[in-house]
Amino acid sequence: MFSAGTIHRKLKYQAAVDAGAVGFLICGPLPDSTVAGSSGRGSEHGIPAMGIGRDTAALLARDSKGRRVVRMVIETSEAPAEVRNLVFDMPGNAHEWVVLSAHIDGHDLAQSAIDNASGLAVVLAVARSLSASTASSQRGLRLALFNAEEWALTGSAQYVSELTQRERDSIVLNVNVDSVGVGSKLTALNSGFRAIEPFLLSQAEQARVPLGLYRPLQMNSDHGNFAIAGIPAFRLVAGFNDFAAATRFVLTAEDTRDKLNADALYRAFRLTRQIVASALSAPSAEVSAWRYPK
Ligand SMILES: [Zn+2]
């Protein structure tokens, strides 16, 4: 799912609904394990949806006799629930903010170690290491730990929608860390904000951490809600366009802590710290240019 050519599950689900499907099956990367993820259903009725493994998908494949007929039974229970976003401000000298975010929710079929304990560990370590210096920096550091990301980015959508325009204007950059600590390379999904690309590459050079860029907006984590509100935002992710990287285990029963690599996690920390520290003190003229052209 982390590649330039990916089509988000929500779009596939919607295409199935639009084509008149009565149910929706999506195949995960593992042979014999289900795959999690929200189907993107909103308040409308929707159709039943289920994640299946490769073996099951192969059994259902069309052959010379045509398509298989199967009966799909899904038992669910739905109830109202309440969760919280956790937002912690470390003010600087001006009323301007760098928002450092990671989502804290996950799926219960594994440990959510890659997605997103890894990002949470990185943002906590970065916030800790910069906490003593924000009082003397130009901008403040806002640590935003979003909830219900795995449910159509709901936590961050609500957070951004409740900001006034002035509050949105005061956020110079959202650095969103989601699924790192694996693979050999990090990529910034920079949501169409091409003016931040030279800044990001420069920070990567200074931190001596290789960084790839992918410009088109991908609504696959909380940075997307900042981006569509006009706030420069990117997601730092590992294993983009690397089909052998352990990010392929995200949303499966294999997303366990043994997949994480300490060196890769530390690289993500060093790069994130470098980017955030520089964004806290970058000249205002440079920072205001990040918003344009989108
Ligand atoms: Zn995630």
mmCIF file of C-alpha atoms and ligand atoms in Angstrom:
data_model
loop_
_atom_site.group_PDB
_atom_site.id
_atom_site.type_symbol
_atom_site.label_atom_id
_atom_site.label_comp_id
_atom_site.label_asym_id
_atom_site.label_seq_id
_atom_site.Cartn_x
_atom_site.Cartn_y
_atom_site.Cartn_z
ATOM 1 C CA MET A 1 0.000 0.000 0.000
ATOM 2 C CA PHE A 2 2.999 2.320 0.318
ATOM 3 C CA SER A 3 3.838 3.021 -3.286
ATOM 4 C CA ALA A 4 3.311 5.632 -5.962
ATOM 5 C CA GLY A 5 0.798 3.492 -7.850
ATOM 6 C CA THR A 6 -1.363 2.502 -4.918
ATOM 7 C CA ILE A 7 -5.121 2.947 -5.002
ATOM 8 C CA HIS A 8 -6.459 3.466 -1.490
ATOM 9 C CA ARG A 9 -8.822 0.835 -0.145
ATOM 10 C CA LYS A 10 -11.503 3.511 0.329
ATOM 11 C CA LEU A 11 -11.521 4.219 -3.411
ATOM 12 C CA LYS A 12 -11.734 0.513 -4.257
ATOM 13 C CA TYR A 13 -14.584 0.098 -1.794
ATOM 14 C CA GLN A 14 -16.415 3.094 -3.252
ATOM 15 C CA ALA A 15 -15.933 1.775 -6.792
ATOM 16 C CA ALA A 16 -17.490 -1.523 -5.662
ATOM 17 C CA VAL A 17 -20.452 0.323 -4.130
ATOM 18 C CA ASP A 18 -20.889 2.434 -7.280
ATOM 19 C CA ALA A 19 -20.823 -0.711 -9.435
ATOM 20 C CA GLY A 20 -23.676 -2.224 -7.420
ATOM 21 C CA ALA A 21 -21.674 -4.757 -5.400
ATOM 22 C CA VAL A 22 -23.469 -6.393 -2.469
ATOM 23 C CA GLY A 23 -20.222 -7.121 -0.598
ATOM 24 C CA PHE A 24 -16.543 -6.227 -0.724
ATOM 25 C CA LEU A 25 -13.495 -8.432 -0.203
ATOM 26 C CA ILE A 26 -9.981 -7.052 -0.203
ATOM 27 C CA CYS A 27 -6.878 -9.214 -0.323
ATOM 28 C CA GLY A 28 -3.942 -8.552 2.001
ATOM 29 C CA PRO A 29 -0.297 -9.427 1.367
ATOM 30 C CA LEU A 30 -0.060 -12.494 3.634
ATOM 31 C CA PRO A 31 -1.038 -16.011 2.537
ATOM 32 C CA ASP A 32 -3.273 -16.991 5.380
ATOM 33 C CA SER A 33 -4.137 -13.988 7.474
ATOM 34 C CA THR A 34 -6.825 -11.377 7.353
ATOM 35 C CA VAL A 35 -6.058 -7.728 6.748
ATOM 36 C CA ALA A 36 -7.542 -4.877 8.769
ATOM 37 C CA GLY A 37 -8.479 -1.341 7.810
ATOM 38 C CA SER A 38 -11.606 0.759 7.618
ATOM 39 C CA SER A 39 -13.652 0.426 4.460
ATOM 40 C CA GLY A 40 -14.312 4.127 4.365
ATOM 41 C CA ARG A 41 -18.003 3.829 4.991
ATOM 42 C CA GLY A 42 -19.478 7.104 6.148
ATOM 43 C CA SER A 43 -22.880 7.566 7.764
ATOM 44 C CA GLU A 44 -24.621 5.816 4.848
ATOM 45 C CA HIS A 45 -25.693 2.182 5.019
ATOM 46 C CA GLY A 46 -22.715 0.777 3.106
ATOM 47 C CA ILE A 47 -22.025 -2.834 2.096
ATOM 48 C CA PRO A 48 -20.396 -5.621 4.160
ATOM 49 C CA ALA A 49 -16.623 -5.644 3.745
ATOM 50 C CA MET A 50 -13.894 -8.031 4.804
ATOM 51 C CA GLY A 51 -10.120 -8.386 4.483
ATOM 52 C CA ILE A 52 -8.900 -11.824 3.359
ATOM 53 C CA GLY A 53 -5.541 -13.549 2.824
ATOM 54 C CA ARG A 54 -3.900 -14.526 -0.454
ATOM 55 C CA ASP A 55 -4.880 -18.182 -0.109
ATOM 56 C CA THR A 56 -8.533 -17.317 0.237
ATOM 57 C CA ALA A 57 -8.339 -14.921 -2.692
ATOM 58 C CA ALA A 58 -6.806 -17.668 -4.849
ATOM 59 C CA LEU A 59 -9.684 -20.019 -3.978
ATOM 60 C CA LEU A 60 -12.150 -17.366 -5.129
ATOM 61 C CA ALA A 61 -10.361 -16.559 -8.382
ATOM 62 C CA ARG A 62 -12.231 -16.987 -11.650
ATOM 63 C CA ASP A 63 -11.381 -20.156 -13.583
ATOM 64 C CA SER A 64 -12.631 -21.749 -16.807
ATOM 65 C CA LYS A 65 -15.994 -22.499 -15.175
ATOM 66 C CA GLY A 66 -16.478 -18.882 -14.235
ATOM 67 C CA ARG A 67 -16.675 -17.201 -10.869
ATOM 68 C CA ARG A 68 -17.197 -19.029 -7.613
ATOM 69 C CA VAL A 69 -20.345 -18.525 -5.641
ATOM 70 C CA VAL A 70 -19.656 -18.158 -1.943
ATOM 71 C CA ARG A 71 -21.634 -17.197 1.098
ATOM 72 C CA MET A 72 -20.079 -14.458 3.178
ATOM 73 C CA VAL A 73 -21.079 -14.173 6.825
ATOM 74 C CA ILE A 74 -19.819 -11.257 8.888
ATOM 75 C CA GLU A 75 -20.748 -10.761 12.509
ATOM 76 C CA THR A 76 -20.164 -7.316 13.915
ATOM 77 C CA SER A 77 -21.342 -5.145 16.711
ATOM 78 C CA GLU A 78 -21.418 -1.379 16.497
ATOM 79 C CA ALA A 79 -21.796 1.051 19.348
ATOM 80 C CA PRO A 80 -20.998 4.700 20.004
ATOM 81 C CA ALA A 81 -17.524 5.207 21.425
ATOM 82 C CA GLU A 82 -15.447 8.144 22.517
ATOM 83 C CA VAL A 83 -11.696 8.622 22.223
ATOM 84 C CA ARG A 84 -9.388 11.583 22.733
ATOM 85 C CA ASN A 85 -6.696 13.347 20.785
ATOM 86 C CA LEU A 86 -3.796 14.359 23.015
ATOM 87 C CA VAL A 87 -2.349 17.785 22.223
ATOM 88 C CA PHE A 88 0.607 19.187 24.143
ATOM 89 C CA ASP A 89 1.971 22.692 23.499
ATOM 90 C CA MET A 90 5.539 23.803 24.122
ATOM 91 C CA PRO A 91 5.330 27.515 23.216
ATOM 92 C CA GLY A 92 8.035 29.486 21.458
ATOM 93 C CA ASN A 93 8.419 33.264 21.197
ATOM 94 C CA ALA A 94 5.918 33.911 18.405
ATOM 95 C CA HIS A 95 2.374 32.592 18.105
ATOM 96 C CA GLU A 96 3.493 30.130 15.441
ATOM 97 C CA TRP A 97 3.614 26.371 15.599
ATOM 98 C CA VAL A 98 5.255 23.323 14.164
ATOM 99 C CA VAL A 99 2.825 20.438 14.696
ATOM 100 C CA LEU A 100 4.579 17.126 15.241
ATOM 101 C CA SER A 101 2.026 14.326 15.007
ATOM 102 C CA ALA A 102 1.604 10.577 15.215
ATOM 103 C CA HIS A 103 -1.526 8.517 15.620
ATOM 104 C CA ILE A 104 -1.942 6.449 18.751
ATOM 105 C CA ASP A 105 -4.662 4.036 17.670
ATOM 106 C CA GLY A 106 -4.189 0.725 15.913
ATOM 107 C CA HIS A 107 -5.877 -2.532 15.017
ATOM 108 C CA ASP A 108 -6.081 -5.349 17.503
ATOM 109 C CA LEU A 109 -5.089 -8.251 15.262
ATOM 110 C CA ALA A 110 -1.410 -7.682 16.134
ATOM 111 C CA GLN A 111 0.664 -5.158 18.111
ATOM 112 C CA SER A 112 0.478 -2.179 15.720
ATOM 113 C CA ALA A 113 4.233 -1.989 16.234
ATOM 114 C CA ILE A 114 5.080 -0.507 12.839
ATOM 115 C CA ASP A 115 1.741 1.276 12.467
ATOM 116 C CA ASN A 116 2.109 3.260 14.583
ATOM 117 C CA ALA A 117 4.044 2.542 17.777
ATOM 118 C CA SER A 118 7.137 3.322 15.688
ATOM 119 C CA GLY A 119 5.940 6.835 14.799
ATOM 120 C CA LEU A 120 4.755 7.443 18.343
ATOM 121 C CA ALA A 121 8.176 6.475 19.732
ATOM 122 C CA VAL A 122 9.888 8.838 17.294
ATOM 123 C CA VAL A 123 7.709 11.877 18.022
ATOM 124 C CA LEU A 124 7.950 11.351 21.796
ATOM 125 C CA ALA A 125 11.745 11.111 21.578
ATOM 126 C CA VAL A 126 11.942 14.218 19.370
ATOM 127 C CA ALA A 127 9.635 16.204 21.665
ATOM 128 C CA ARG A 128 11.680 15.173 24.682
ATOM 129 C CA SER A 129 14.968 16.127 23.073
ATOM 130 C CA LEU A 130 13.667 19.554 21.976
ATOM 131 C CA SER A 131 11.610 20.377 25.069
ATOM 132 C CA ALA A 132 14.359 22.424 26.709
ATOM 133 C CA SER A 133 14.963 24.595 23.636
ATOM 134 C CA THR A 134 11.475 25.566 22.434
ATOM 135 C CA ALA A 135 11.153 28.439 24.934
ATOM 136 C CA SER A 136 14.040 30.203 23.197
ATOM 137 C CA SER A 137 12.998 29.323 19.636
ATOM 138 C CA GLN A 138 10.926 31.422 17.268
ATOM 139 C CA ARG A 139 8.079 28.924 17.021
ATOM 140 C CA GLY A 140 6.467 26.572 19.454
ATOM 141 C CA LEU A 141 6.299 22.810 19.186
ATOM 142 C CA ARG A 142 2.852 21.266 19.330
ATOM 143 C CA LEU A 143 2.868 17.538 19.930
ATOM 144 C CA ALA A 144 -0.369 16.102 18.519
ATOM 145 C CA LEU A 145 -1.171 12.465 19.213
ATOM 146 C CA PHE A 146 -4.233 11.757 17.139
ATOM 147 C CA ASN A 147 -6.790 9.083 17.751
ATOM 148 C CA ALA A 148 -9.146 7.253 15.361
ATOM 149 C CA GLU A 149 -6.698 7.652 12.471
ATOM 150 C CA GLU A 150 -7.464 4.091 11.453
ATOM 151 C CA TRP A 151 -11.095 5.100 11.063
ATOM 152 C CA ALA A 152 -10.878 7.379 8.029
ATOM 153 C CA LEU A 153 -8.509 9.867 9.737
ATOM 154 C CA THR A 154 -11.370 10.956 11.985
ATOM 155 C CA GLY A 155 -9.371 12.310 14.952
ATOM 156 C CA SER A 156 -7.242 14.708 12.952
ATOM 157 C CA ALA A 157 -10.164 15.673 10.709
ATOM 158 C CA GLN A 158 -12.074 16.801 13.758
ATOM 159 C CA TYR A 159 -9.045 18.613 15.178
ATOM 160 C CA VAL A 160 -8.363 20.564 11.968
ATOM 161 C CA SER A 161 -12.037 21.345 11.346
ATOM 162 C CA GLU A 162 -12.311 22.966 14.774
ATOM 163 C CA LEU A 163 -9.353 25.316 14.202
ATOM 164 C CA THR A 164 -10.154 28.926 13.280
ATOM 165 C CA GLN A 165 -8.520 30.284 10.128
ATOM 166 C CA ARG A 166 -6.154 32.256 12.335
ATOM 167 C CA GLU A 167 -5.130 29.123 14.162
ATOM 168 C CA ARG A 168 -4.575 27.335 10.847
ATOM 169 C CA ASP A 169 -2.450 30.218 9.629
ATOM 170 C CA SER A 170 -0.322 29.967 12.781
ATOM 171 C CA ILE A 171 0.743 26.385 11.910
ATOM 172 C CA VAL A 172 3.763 26.594 9.612
ATOM 173 C CA LEU A 173 4.253 22.864 9.131
ATOM 174 C CA ASN A 174 2.785 19.507 10.118
ATOM 175 C CA VAL A 175 5.380 16.759 10.452
ATOM 176 C CA ASN A 176 3.426 13.500 10.647
ATOM 177 C CA VAL A 177 5.345 10.324 11.455
ATOM 178 C CA ASP A 178 3.507 7.116 10.587
ATOM 179 C CA SER A 179 5.106 3.688 10.098
ATOM 180 C CA VAL A 180 8.883 3.995 10.322
ATOM 181 C CA GLY A 181 11.627 1.861 11.856
ATOM 182 C CA VAL A 182 11.741 -0.666 9.024
ATOM 183 C CA GLY A 183 13.247 -0.820 5.540
ATOM 184 C CA SER A 184 16.304 0.996 4.274
ATOM 185 C CA LYS A 185 14.872 4.341 3.240
ATOM 186 C CA LEU A 186 12.521 7.045 4.423
ATOM 187 C CA THR A 187 10.187 9.020 2.198
ATOM 188 C CA ALA A 188 8.358 12.286 2.779
ATOM 189 C CA LEU A 189 4.894 12.290 1.226
ATOM 190 C CA ASN A 190 4.688 16.047 0.890
ATOM 191 C CA SER A 191 1.098 16.519 -0.206
ATOM 192 C CA GLY A 192 1.705 18.791 -3.189
ATOM 193 C CA PHE A 193 3.643 21.364 -1.160
ATOM 194 C CA ARG A 194 6.627 21.479 -3.477
ATOM 195 C CA ALA A 195 8.102 24.573 -1.804
ATOM 196 C CA ILE A 196 9.043 22.474 1.250
ATOM 197 C CA GLU A 197 11.056 19.996 -0.830
ATOM 198 C CA PRO A 198 14.384 21.907 -0.827
ATOM 199 C CA PHE A 199 14.034 22.427 2.934
ATOM 200 C CA LEU A 200 13.406 18.723 3.560
ATOM 201 C CA LEU A 201 16.286 17.622 1.329
ATOM 202 C CA SER A 202 18.619 20.061 3.019
ATOM 203 C CA GLN A 203 17.691 18.698 6.449
ATOM 204 C CA ALA A 204 18.214 15.134 5.232
ATOM 205 C CA GLU A 205 21.692 16.071 4.015
ATOM 206 C CA GLN A 206 22.543 17.685 7.334
ATOM 207 C CA ALA A 207 21.269 14.688 9.303
ATOM 208 C CA ARG A 208 22.980 12.319 6.835
ATOM 209 C CA VAL A 209 19.792 10.331 6.478
ATOM 210 C CA PRO A 210 18.707 9.500 2.903
ATOM 211 C CA LEU A 211 15.252 10.846 2.114
ATOM 212 C CA GLY A 212 13.015 10.303 -0.897
ATOM 213 C CA LEU A 213 10.183 12.647 -1.820
ATOM 214 C CA TYR A 214 6.756 11.863 -3.200
ATOM 215 C CA ARG A 215 4.793 14.961 -4.123
ATOM 216 C CA PRO A 216 1.160 14.016 -4.903
ATOM 217 C CA LEU A 217 -1.237 14.177 -1.963
ATOM 218 C CA GLN A 218 -1.878 10.765 -0.409
ATOM 219 C CA MET A 219 -4.716 10.775 2.113
ATOM 220 C CA ASN A 220 -3.229 7.827 3.987
ATOM 221 C CA SER A 221 -2.546 9.446 7.358
ATOM 222 C CA ASP A 222 -3.283 12.536 9.432
ATOM 223 C CA HIS A 223 -1.068 14.911 7.414
ATOM 224 C CA GLY A 224 -3.750 14.723 4.699
ATOM 225 C CA ASN A 225 -6.238 16.676 6.789
ATOM 226 C CA PHE A 226 -3.712 19.470 7.371
ATOM 227 C CA ALA A 227 -2.846 19.548 3.680
ATOM 228 C CA ILE A 228 -6.410 19.885 2.430
ATOM 229 C CA ALA A 229 -6.869 22.761 4.900
ATOM 230 C CA GLY A 230 -3.964 24.570 3.204
ATOM 231 C CA ILE A 231 -1.361 23.841 5.900
ATOM 232 C CA PRO A 232 2.016 22.550 4.625
ATOM 233 C CA ALA A 233 2.142 18.943 5.737
ATOM 234 C CA PHE A 234 4.008 15.758 5.036
ATOM 235 C CA ARG A 235 4.097 12.172 6.236
ATOM 236 C CA LEU A 236 7.371 10.497 6.987
ATOM 237 C CA VAL A 237 7.044 6.807 6.092
ATOM 238 C CA ALA A 238 9.495 3.936 5.648
ATOM 239 C CA GLY A 239 9.574 1.394 2.834
ATOM 240 C CA PHE A 240 7.803 3.497 0.207
ATOM 241 C CA ASN A 241 8.069 1.815 -3.219
ATOM 242 C CA ASP A 242 10.110 -0.938 -1.542
ATOM 243 C CA PHE A 243 7.980 -4.054 -1.772
ATOM 244 C CA ALA A 244 10.397 -6.099 0.321
ATOM 245 C CA ALA A 245 10.246 -3.699 3.296
ATOM 246 C CA ALA A 246 8.411 -4.795 6.419
ATOM 247 C CA THR A 247 5.850 -2.002 5.941
ATOM 248 C CA ARG A 248 3.990 -4.637 3.907
ATOM 249 C CA PHE A 249 2.967 -6.157 7.268
ATOM 250 C CA VAL A 250 1.044 -3.060 8.312
ATOM 251 C CA LEU A 251 -2.616 -3.882 9.126
ATOM 252 C CA THR A 252 -1.854 -7.609 9.311
ATOM 253 C CA ALA A 253 -1.225 -10.070 12.165
ATOM 254 C CA GLU A 254 2.497 -9.692 11.402
ATOM 255 C CA ASP A 255 2.720 -6.072 12.541
ATOM 256 C CA THR A 256 4.695 -7.044 15.634
ATOM 257 C CA ARG A 257 7.619 -5.430 17.446
ATOM 258 C CA ASP A 258 10.175 -7.966 16.200
ATOM 259 C CA LYS A 259 9.823 -6.362 12.737
ATOM 260 C CA LEU A 260 11.241 -3.065 13.985
ATOM 261 C CA ASN A 261 14.894 -2.322 13.441
ATOM 262 C CA ALA A 262 16.669 -0.139 16.004
ATOM 263 C CA ASP A 263 18.949 1.492 13.409
ATOM 264 C CA ALA A 264 16.026 2.357 11.134
ATOM 265 C CA LEU A 265 14.089 3.723 14.083
ATOM 266 C CA TYR A 266 17.042 5.855 15.127
ATOM 267 C CA ARG A 267 17.462 7.194 11.576
ATOM 268 C CA ALA A 268 13.811 8.261 11.610
ATOM 269 C CA PHE A 269 14.395 9.968 14.954
ATOM 270 C CA ARG A 270 17.495 11.829 13.743
ATOM 271 C CA LEU A 271 15.832 13.049 10.570
ATOM 272 C CA THR A 272 12.599 14.073 12.313
ATOM 273 C CA ARG A 273 14.520 15.912 15.006
ATOM 274 C CA GLN A 274 16.588 17.746 12.405
ATOM 275 C CA ILE A 275 13.507 18.789 10.413
ATOM 276 C CA VAL A 276 11.519 19.916 13.444
ATOM 277 C CA ALA A 277 14.433 21.784 15.065
ATOM 278 C CA SER A 278 15.101 23.667 11.821
ATOM 279 C CA ALA A 279 11.418 24.423 11.242
ATOM 280 C CA LEU A 280 11.200 25.897 14.763
ATOM 281 C CA SER A 281 13.803 28.497 13.903
ATOM 282 C CA ALA A 282 13.765 28.877 10.093
ATOM 283 C CA PRO A 283 13.516 32.479 8.797
ATOM 284 C CA SER A 284 9.923 33.717 8.458
ATOM 285 C CA ALA A 285 10.363 34.536 4.764
ATOM 286 C CA GLU A 286 11.389 30.950 4.030
ATOM 287 C CA VAL A 287 8.600 29.472 6.128
ATOM 288 C CA SER A 288 5.841 31.631 4.623
ATOM 289 C CA ALA A 289 6.926 30.501 1.138
ATOM 290 C CA TRP A 290 6.175 26.879 2.075
ATOM 291 C CA ARG A 291 2.433 27.534 1.685
ATOM 292 C CA TYR A 292 2.817 28.648 -1.952
ATOM 293 C CA PRO A 293 2.626 27.544 -4.611
ATOM 294 C CA LYS A 294 0.723 24.513 -3.578
HETATM 295 ZN ZN ZN B 1 -0.804 4.561 10.391
#
